[in-house]
Amino acid sequence: MPSLKYHLRFPEEKVPSPIVYEIGKEYPVVTNIRGANVTETTGWLNLELTGEIADIERAVEGLKQKGIQVDPIELDVIE
Amino acid sequence: MTGKIKGLKCRECGRAYPADPIHVCEMCFGPLEVDYNYDVIKQTLTRESIEKGPPSLWRYIDLLPVEGRATVGLDAGYTPLVHAKNLGAQLGLDELYIKNDTVNHPTLSFKDRVVAVALTRAREMGFETVACASTGNLANAVAAQAAQAGMRCFVFIPANLEAGKVLGNLVYRPTVVEVEGNYDDVNRLCSEIASKYPWAFVNVNIRPYYAEGSKSLAYETVEQLGWKAPDQVVIPIASGSLLTKIWKGLHELHQLGFIDPVTTKLHGAQAEGCSPVATAFKRGVDFFKPVKPNTIAKSLAIGNPADGYYAIKATNESAGSMDFVSDDEIVDGIKTLAQTEGIFAETAGGVTIGVLKKLVKNGLIKKGDVTVAYVTGNGLKTQEAIAEFVGRPVRILPKLQSFEEGVPHAN
Ligand SMILES: Cc1ncc(COP(=O)(O)O)c(C=O)c1O
Ligand SMILES: [Zn+2]
């Protein structure tokens, strides 16, 4: 099954919420955190999502709706 | 030289990988970087052996991540380092130099360097197809050098890009793919394509090799200054890779014993309308906030830069600074450089010169400092940016009288 890697950034008000857990319950994707730096005011996560591509894309939309900035792990590749 | 490449190494957790076409650490998802055996390199590489090399960036092949000989982009690099006496006099600097990558080959920007390395590496790894996502200089360099190398080429661009920019790529006959949707959609698609297709996506899966090409700007500067590192350098920032690699290149030269310990101060330059990195630096934080670009400096318009974090780190290590300039200051910078040194730069060069002016004004660069400003692209590529600001010709009738009366200073 495909896996895609993402870089997530959390705004301050989202830092305490269990968003990765929620996404794993709401969509048929496996979540795997590979790197993180979360402080009281800000945070980022490197997250792998495994599942069908369409489900991964829906999960990414779901994360965005929760106010998380979701980018490919490479960030911007258009130079 | 064999055995000079140790492999790839994660910039975050340090985990080692073979020198494959991969770019992300499987453990922590941090970016991978090329790691060298400097002890092996030291055994044969000397200043003298470099000086005997070809007049291109390939004179530093022993410090670049290719195993065989150079096969693509053979004329890239080794651009002039101009002692800018006129601009220096205007700014009050005795030792100002312009590293003039407006005349890089074959496509007149510093991207010819990184692409020469990326395609030479891609070819020796067995790739037949190369790709990139780009609205400008990178696409030009990849399309042109792929044509010369006889490699299949895909260029991804957002739909509704200006016609002139598309044309500059189409002439080399790559497959130009216009993606409907916004910038983020194109970006996400390219990352997915790069993970699925067995292509050399130069700034994605080949990025660890590609990015190393920028080190050649540091090597050349040092050699052209008579094997001395400058005191101050001004570097434009888009992804942040160029600045980071100039820093790495300077340190390698010291590690090899070619120069004294590096005391160079790095100064990063961005456009106000896309300044995530400079803004974070000025605020004293090491994480930047992504932005939606809005500036005439399109070649620097990366709102969510991959190496932004590392550019901030390198600049801090050097005790340097970062700043940004407005679109008006960019235009002024382009005109100043053209009118004092006869060098017509694109908007990125205007950003560099604009920030250089600020650095002098703020007292961060002093009269006697050996200062190098990196001017990385040619003005013929962004003529629309200054079209309204360069005046008009003087119009006369085909009569001597009309000339003498109509043209100032004719007599
Ligand atoms: C002309 C020019 N100068 C400078 C840069 C900045 O390089 P980097 O993305 O490595 O920061 C770019 C492209 O990204 C460019 O096209
Ligand atoms: Zn790692």
XYZ file of C-alpha atoms and ligand atoms in Angstrom:
507
model
C 0.000 0.000 0.000
C 1.306 3.486 -0.768
C 2.832 5.679 1.905
C 3.247 9.427 1.631
C 5.325 11.696 3.837
C 4.079 15.047 5.108
C 5.289 17.975 7.163
C 2.580 19.322 9.485
C 2.615 22.672 11.232
C 0.312 23.435 14.144
C -0.951 26.890 15.018
C -0.745 27.759 18.705
C -4.356 26.926 19.578
C -4.050 23.426 18.090
C -0.931 22.367 19.936
C -2.700 20.527 22.769
C -5.223 18.600 20.618
C -4.720 14.908 19.662
C -5.084 15.513 15.935
C -3.027 12.626 14.620
C -5.045 10.199 16.749
C -8.291 11.672 15.437
C -7.230 11.396 11.797
C -6.334 7.743 12.280
C -9.827 7.095 13.594
C -11.697 9.164 11.030
C -9.970 7.838 7.881
C -8.704 4.371 6.893
C -5.044 5.423 7.031
C -2.174 4.322 9.244
C -0.424 7.256 10.908
C 3.230 7.101 11.828
C 5.025 10.050 13.453
C 8.719 10.205 12.511
C 9.915 13.473 13.885
C 8.408 16.252 15.936
C 9.098 19.427 17.799
C 6.173 20.636 19.843
C 6.406 23.490 22.303
C 3.646 25.345 24.127
C 3.254 27.857 21.366
C 4.023 26.052 18.152
C 4.837 22.711 16.702
C 5.637 20.619 13.686
C 5.397 16.922 12.917
C 6.839 14.704 10.220
C 4.054 12.249 9.533
C 3.725 9.232 7.289
C 0.294 8.220 6.057
C -0.204 4.738 4.635
C -3.356 3.688 2.827
C -5.051 3.974 -0.549
C -4.005 7.233 -2.259
C -7.595 8.490 -2.313
C -7.930 7.877 1.445
C -4.593 9.587 2.122
C -5.751 12.601 0.121
C -9.002 12.705 2.119
C -7.092 12.461 5.392
C -4.881 15.373 4.294
C -8.002 17.417 3.538
C -9.305 16.456 6.985
C -6.115 17.701 8.631
C -6.345 20.981 6.735
C -9.956 21.402 7.869
C -8.761 21.055 11.443
C -6.546 24.084 10.862
C -3.247 22.277 10.349
C -0.851 23.348 7.589
C -0.001 20.192 5.641
C 2.824 20.134 3.095
C 4.754 17.445 1.261
C 7.870 16.544 3.246
C 9.978 18.372 0.603
C 8.022 21.631 1.211
C 8.019 23.771 -1.969
C 9.593 22.076 -4.975
C 8.620 24.663 -7.592
C 11.775 26.746 -8.006
C 38.871 10.052 -8.021
C 37.304 6.921 -6.510
C 36.051 6.582 -2.974
C 35.540 10.270 -2.393
C 31.780 9.898 -1.767
C 31.072 8.222 1.550
C 27.341 8.227 0.960
C 24.393 10.285 2.093
C 23.799 11.422 5.641
C 20.687 12.706 7.392
C 21.048 16.354 8.344
C 18.887 15.784 11.407
C 19.728 12.401 12.947
C 23.023 11.691 11.171
C 21.981 8.259 9.894
C 24.077 7.085 6.934
C 22.724 5.919 3.562
C 24.287 4.729 0.317
C 24.697 7.331 -2.449
C 21.377 6.449 -4.116
C 18.697 8.652 -5.672
C 16.987 9.261 -2.317
C 16.481 12.469 -0.408
C 14.608 11.766 2.830
C 15.798 9.912 5.927
C 13.667 6.826 6.476
C 13.964 7.212 10.228
C 13.180 10.852 10.935
C 12.216 12.161 7.452
C 14.968 14.756 7.654
C 16.745 15.813 4.422
C 19.785 13.868 3.222
C 23.096 15.431 2.305
C 26.213 14.105 0.538
C 29.008 13.058 2.874
C 32.616 12.907 1.591
C 35.821 11.152 2.547
C 37.947 14.257 2.908
C 40.987 12.166 3.782
C 40.803 10.503 0.376
C 40.234 13.838 -1.373
C 43.180 15.411 0.448
C 45.606 12.841 -0.883
C 45.532 14.184 -4.423
C 43.658 17.472 -4.484
C 45.773 20.616 -4.243
C 45.328 24.254 -5.186
C 47.686 23.631 -8.065
C 45.748 20.634 -9.375
C 42.577 22.723 -9.300
C 44.252 25.585 -11.145
C 45.190 23.177 -13.934
C 41.562 22.095 -14.380
C 39.060 23.205 -17.024
C 37.619 26.767 -16.911
C 34.272 25.529 -15.580
C 32.889 24.330 -12.257
C 34.295 20.916 -13.156
C 37.755 22.075 -12.047
C 36.338 21.192 -8.600
C 35.013 17.798 -9.669
C 36.808 16.135 -6.750
C 34.534 18.083 -4.393
C 31.339 17.383 -6.332
C 29.103 14.307 -5.928
C 29.804 12.451 -9.165
C 31.789 9.241 -9.456
C 32.834 9.317 -13.107
C 33.779 12.177 -15.355
C 31.619 15.195 -16.128
C 29.251 14.591 -19.044
C 26.614 17.335 -18.840
C 26.935 21.101 -18.464
C 30.606 21.175 -19.364
C 30.648 24.964 -19.721
C 28.811 25.799 -16.510
C 30.511 27.897 -13.876
C 33.851 29.692 -13.596
C 32.129 33.009 -14.191
C 33.932 36.341 -13.713
C 34.560 37.828 -10.276
C 34.432 41.521 -11.084
C 36.156 44.092 -8.894
C 33.262 46.569 -8.822
C 35.205 49.791 -8.456
C 32.425 52.114 -9.627
C 29.682 50.627 -7.496
C 32.185 50.312 -4.663
C 33.021 54.018 -4.926
C 29.342 54.893 -4.862
C 28.777 52.808 -1.743
C 32.087 53.647 -0.086
C 33.585 50.160 -0.373
C 37.161 49.602 -1.546
C 36.962 45.864 -2.055
C 33.558 45.115 -3.526
C 33.318 42.201 -5.947
C 30.416 40.977 -8.049
C 30.288 37.256 -8.720
C 28.734 37.518 -12.137
C 26.538 34.503 -12.797
C 24.469 36.512 -15.285
C 26.860 35.018 -17.847
C 26.707 31.429 -16.703
C 26.339 28.813 -19.441
C 24.204 27.642 -21.079
C 21.157 29.507 -19.697
C 22.504 32.586 -17.923
C 21.747 31.815 -14.290
C 23.453 30.041 -11.407
C 20.999 27.161 -11.903
C 23.309 25.961 -14.689
C 25.697 24.896 -11.926
C 23.300 22.786 -9.905
C 21.769 21.253 -13.008
C 25.165 20.346 -14.503
C 25.896 18.356 -11.359
C 22.366 16.887 -11.106
C 22.274 15.659 -14.705
C 25.812 14.307 -14.703
C 24.949 12.384 -11.539
C 21.520 11.293 -12.864
C 23.117 9.944 -15.992
C 25.773 7.960 -14.179
C 23.038 6.509 -11.963
C 21.337 5.262 -15.129
C 18.397 7.656 -15.439
C 17.107 8.413 -18.922
C 14.442 10.893 -17.883
C 14.857 14.094 -15.904
C 12.209 16.376 -14.487
C 11.715 19.512 -12.466
C 9.013 21.835 -11.248
C 9.882 25.386 -12.082
C 8.528 28.656 -13.383
C 11.849 30.053 -14.522
C 15.576 29.615 -14.249
C 15.573 26.004 -13.099
C 13.317 24.901 -15.954
C 15.544 26.721 -18.471
C 18.662 25.024 -17.164
C 17.136 21.544 -17.001
C 15.490 21.762 -20.429
C 18.625 23.080 -22.140
C 21.067 20.687 -20.531
C 18.731 17.691 -21.012
C 18.573 18.588 -24.711
C 22.354 18.612 -24.906
C 22.592 15.351 -22.951
C 19.902 13.692 -25.075
C 17.778 12.914 -22.019
C 14.000 12.901 -21.919
C 12.728 15.902 -19.975
C 9.535 16.896 -18.179
C 8.958 20.390 -16.858
C 5.978 21.008 -14.568
C 4.497 24.485 -14.331
C 1.300 25.978 -12.947
C -1.245 26.721 -15.695
C -1.582 30.450 -16.531
C 2.150 31.211 -16.373
C 3.218 34.131 -18.621
C 3.671 33.099 -22.262
C 7.258 34.362 -22.440
C 8.359 32.082 -19.643
C 6.767 29.021 -21.210
C 8.409 29.783 -24.538
C 11.857 29.919 -23.010
C 11.413 26.266 -22.123
C 9.470 24.992 -25.130
C 12.302 25.863 -27.503
C 14.388 23.003 -26.035
C 11.489 20.617 -26.607
C 10.918 19.120 -23.198
C 7.399 17.974 -22.344
C 6.009 21.001 -20.555
C 3.134 19.979 -18.319
C 0.793 22.763 -17.276
C -1.018 21.700 -14.135
C -4.432 23.174 -13.472
C -4.967 24.307 -9.933
C -3.053 26.522 -7.583
C 0.576 26.507 -6.639
C 0.048 24.118 -3.717
C -1.677 21.606 -5.977
C 1.248 21.620 -8.431
C 3.639 21.252 -5.588
C 1.857 18.282 -4.050
C 1.453 16.566 -7.415
C 5.172 16.908 -8.167
C 6.106 15.361 -4.857
C 3.765 12.432 -5.572
C 5.090 11.968 -9.120
C 8.654 12.060 -7.837
C 7.895 9.286 -5.358
C 6.193 7.123 -7.986
C 8.138 7.435 -11.271
C 11.708 6.255 -11.883
C 12.818 9.687 -12.983
C 15.584 11.982 -11.873
C 13.491 14.787 -10.408
C 16.401 17.182 -10.002
C 15.159 19.166 -7.037
C 13.365 16.266 -5.333
C 14.977 12.803 -5.357
C 18.254 14.109 -6.852
C 18.282 17.150 -4.581
C 21.178 15.986 -2.363
C 23.448 15.903 -5.447
C 21.873 18.847 -7.247
C 22.279 21.183 -4.286
C 26.020 20.464 -4.014
C 26.556 22.268 -7.321
C 26.115 25.578 -5.505
C 29.303 24.949 -3.528
C 31.204 25.798 -6.697
C 30.293 29.461 -6.158
C 32.250 29.395 -2.903
C 35.222 27.577 -4.453
C 35.455 29.939 -7.411
C 35.172 33.037 -5.254
C 37.995 31.874 -3.014
C 40.239 30.875 -5.903
C 39.553 34.124 -7.774
C 40.407 36.136 -4.653
C 43.799 34.391 -4.576
C 42.777 31.581 -2.203
C 41.213 33.832 0.382
C 37.688 33.709 1.744
C 35.831 37.035 1.609
C 34.960 38.964 4.780
C 31.354 39.500 3.760
C 29.062 37.818 1.242
C 25.550 38.827 0.135
C 23.453 35.939 -1.148
C 19.893 35.841 -2.487
C 17.604 33.305 -0.820
C 14.737 31.359 -2.369
C 14.844 27.771 -1.082
C 17.877 28.689 1.015
C 20.042 26.024 -0.566
C 22.495 28.376 -2.291
C 23.380 30.175 0.942
C 23.706 26.938 2.877
C 26.005 25.411 0.278
C 28.255 28.449 -0.033
C 28.799 28.079 3.711
C 29.561 24.375 3.333
C 31.950 25.049 0.444
C 33.965 27.611 2.394
C 34.350 25.224 5.322
C 35.443 22.382 3.072
C 38.245 24.531 1.677
C 39.463 25.172 5.192
C 39.148 21.505 6.107
C 41.348 20.672 3.106
C 43.928 23.177 4.286
C 43.505 25.552 1.313
C 42.433 28.564 3.392
C 42.545 29.901 6.962
C 39.652 29.301 9.358
C 36.486 30.794 7.882
C 35.458 34.137 9.348
C 33.183 35.120 6.472
C 29.862 36.683 7.440
C 26.846 35.527 5.429
C 24.114 38.032 4.593
C 20.887 36.590 3.209
C 18.781 38.697 0.845
C 15.064 38.346 0.111
C 12.295 40.395 -1.472
C 9.886 41.970 0.981
C 6.974 40.305 -0.837
C 8.435 36.867 -0.129
C 10.658 37.027 2.909
C 9.785 34.130 5.217
C 13.423 33.376 5.991
C 14.688 36.937 6.489
C 11.631 37.762 8.598
C 12.228 34.786 10.897
C 15.912 35.692 11.157
C 15.136 39.290 12.081
C 12.702 38.089 14.730
C 15.414 35.888 16.183
C 13.546 32.595 15.661
C 14.753 29.579 13.732
C 11.394 28.421 12.323
C 9.875 30.490 9.565
C 6.212 30.962 8.723
C 5.276 30.073 5.132
C 3.973 32.981 3.037
C 2.111 33.551 -0.227
C 4.654 35.331 -2.457
C 3.859 38.720 -3.971
C 6.956 40.284 -5.535
C 8.531 41.077 -8.888
C 11.452 38.839 -7.845
C 9.769 35.698 -9.171
C 12.966 33.658 -9.132
C 13.113 34.091 -5.354
C 9.400 33.551 -4.755
C 9.449 30.397 -2.666
C 6.979 30.820 0.173
C 7.730 27.565 2.004
C 11.455 27.036 1.433
C 12.966 23.596 1.970
C 16.268 24.899 3.320
C 14.958 27.984 5.095
C 15.732 26.502 8.498
C 19.287 25.587 7.472
C 19.881 29.009 5.903
C 18.974 30.661 9.215
C 21.275 28.285 11.038
C 24.253 28.923 8.732
C 23.754 32.688 8.877
C 23.700 32.553 12.677
C 26.852 30.433 12.750
C 28.609 33.039 10.633
C 27.418 35.920 12.839
C 25.855 37.384 9.699
C 22.478 38.937 8.977
C 19.434 38.859 6.728
C 17.310 41.585 5.252
C 14.695 42.224 2.583
C 13.988 44.986 0.062
C 10.854 46.351 -1.601
C 10.064 45.974 -5.293
C 11.119 49.603 -5.847
C 14.457 48.929 -4.194
C 14.883 45.843 -6.395
C 14.394 47.939 -9.539
C 16.835 50.513 -8.168
C 19.338 47.760 -7.455
C 19.121 46.464 -11.034
C 19.600 49.965 -12.439
C 22.479 50.808 -10.119
C 24.389 47.683 -11.065
C 23.775 48.199 -14.787
C 24.756 51.867 -14.662
C 27.894 51.450 -12.572
C 29.279 48.093 -13.680
C 27.556 47.373 -16.997
C 26.001 44.208 -15.611
C 22.321 43.656 -16.349
C 20.912 41.398 -13.656
C 17.489 39.893 -13.234
C 15.359 40.710 -10.209
C 17.299 38.371 -7.893
C 20.393 40.491 -8.588
C 18.338 43.583 -7.741
C 17.536 41.966 -4.398
C 21.227 41.302 -3.731
C 22.292 44.847 -4.607
C 19.357 46.349 -2.684
C 20.308 44.449 0.449
C 24.005 45.262 -0.081
C 23.106 48.966 -0.027
C 21.200 48.482 3.233
C 24.069 46.561 4.817
C 26.477 49.400 4.059
C 24.007 51.996 5.295
C 23.477 50.074 8.531
C 27.207 49.818 9.111
C 27.354 46.027 8.841
C 29.813 46.172 5.938
C 32.837 48.439 6.295
C 34.961 50.277 3.732
C 37.883 47.864 3.761
C 35.914 44.590 3.948
C 36.426 42.166 1.082
C 32.793 41.869 0.057
C 31.283 39.585 -2.574
C 27.755 40.106 -3.882
C 26.282 37.116 -5.694
C 24.438 38.214 -8.827
C 22.818 35.017 -9.952
C 20.720 35.607 -13.065
C 20.570 37.633 -16.274
C 18.369 40.713 -16.725
C 17.272 39.731 -20.213
C 15.116 37.107 -18.489
C 13.011 39.567 -16.478
C 12.791 42.631 -18.719
C 9.111 43.151 -17.855
C 10.098 43.941 -14.266
C 11.927 47.136 -15.232
C 10.274 48.051 -18.557
C 8.445 51.029 -17.065
C 11.404 52.365 -15.145
C 14.200 52.817 -17.658
C 12.939 55.816 -19.623
C 12.415 56.204 -23.370
C 14.704 56.946 -26.322
C 14.997 60.569 -27.489
C 12.982 60.866 -30.711
C 14.135 63.133 -33.558
C 13.574 63.770 -37.263
C 16.242 62.571 -39.705
C 17.767 66.068 -39.822
C 20.992 67.337 -38.295
C 19.140 70.311 -36.857
C 16.633 68.069 -35.149
C 19.504 66.081 -33.657
C 21.308 69.156 -32.393
C 18.198 70.764 -30.970
C 16.454 67.673 -29.717
C 19.205 65.621 -28.153
C 20.701 66.874 -24.891
C 24.476 67.276 -24.918
C 24.717 66.706 -28.677
C 26.856 69.810 -29.013
C 18.524 33.729 -10.106
C 18.363 33.008 -8.816
N 19.074 33.413 -7.760
C 18.976 32.812 -6.569
C 18.129 31.744 -6.358
C 18.061 31.175 -4.973
O 18.559 29.922 -4.801
P 18.100 28.952 -3.644
O 16.743 28.419 -4.039
O 19.134 27.896 -3.613
O 18.028 29.738 -2.370
C 17.364 31.268 -7.448
C 16.469 30.134 -7.426
O 15.938 29.531 -6.615
C 17.490 31.923 -8.703
O 16.774 31.523 -9.774
Zn 17.252 11.196 10.051
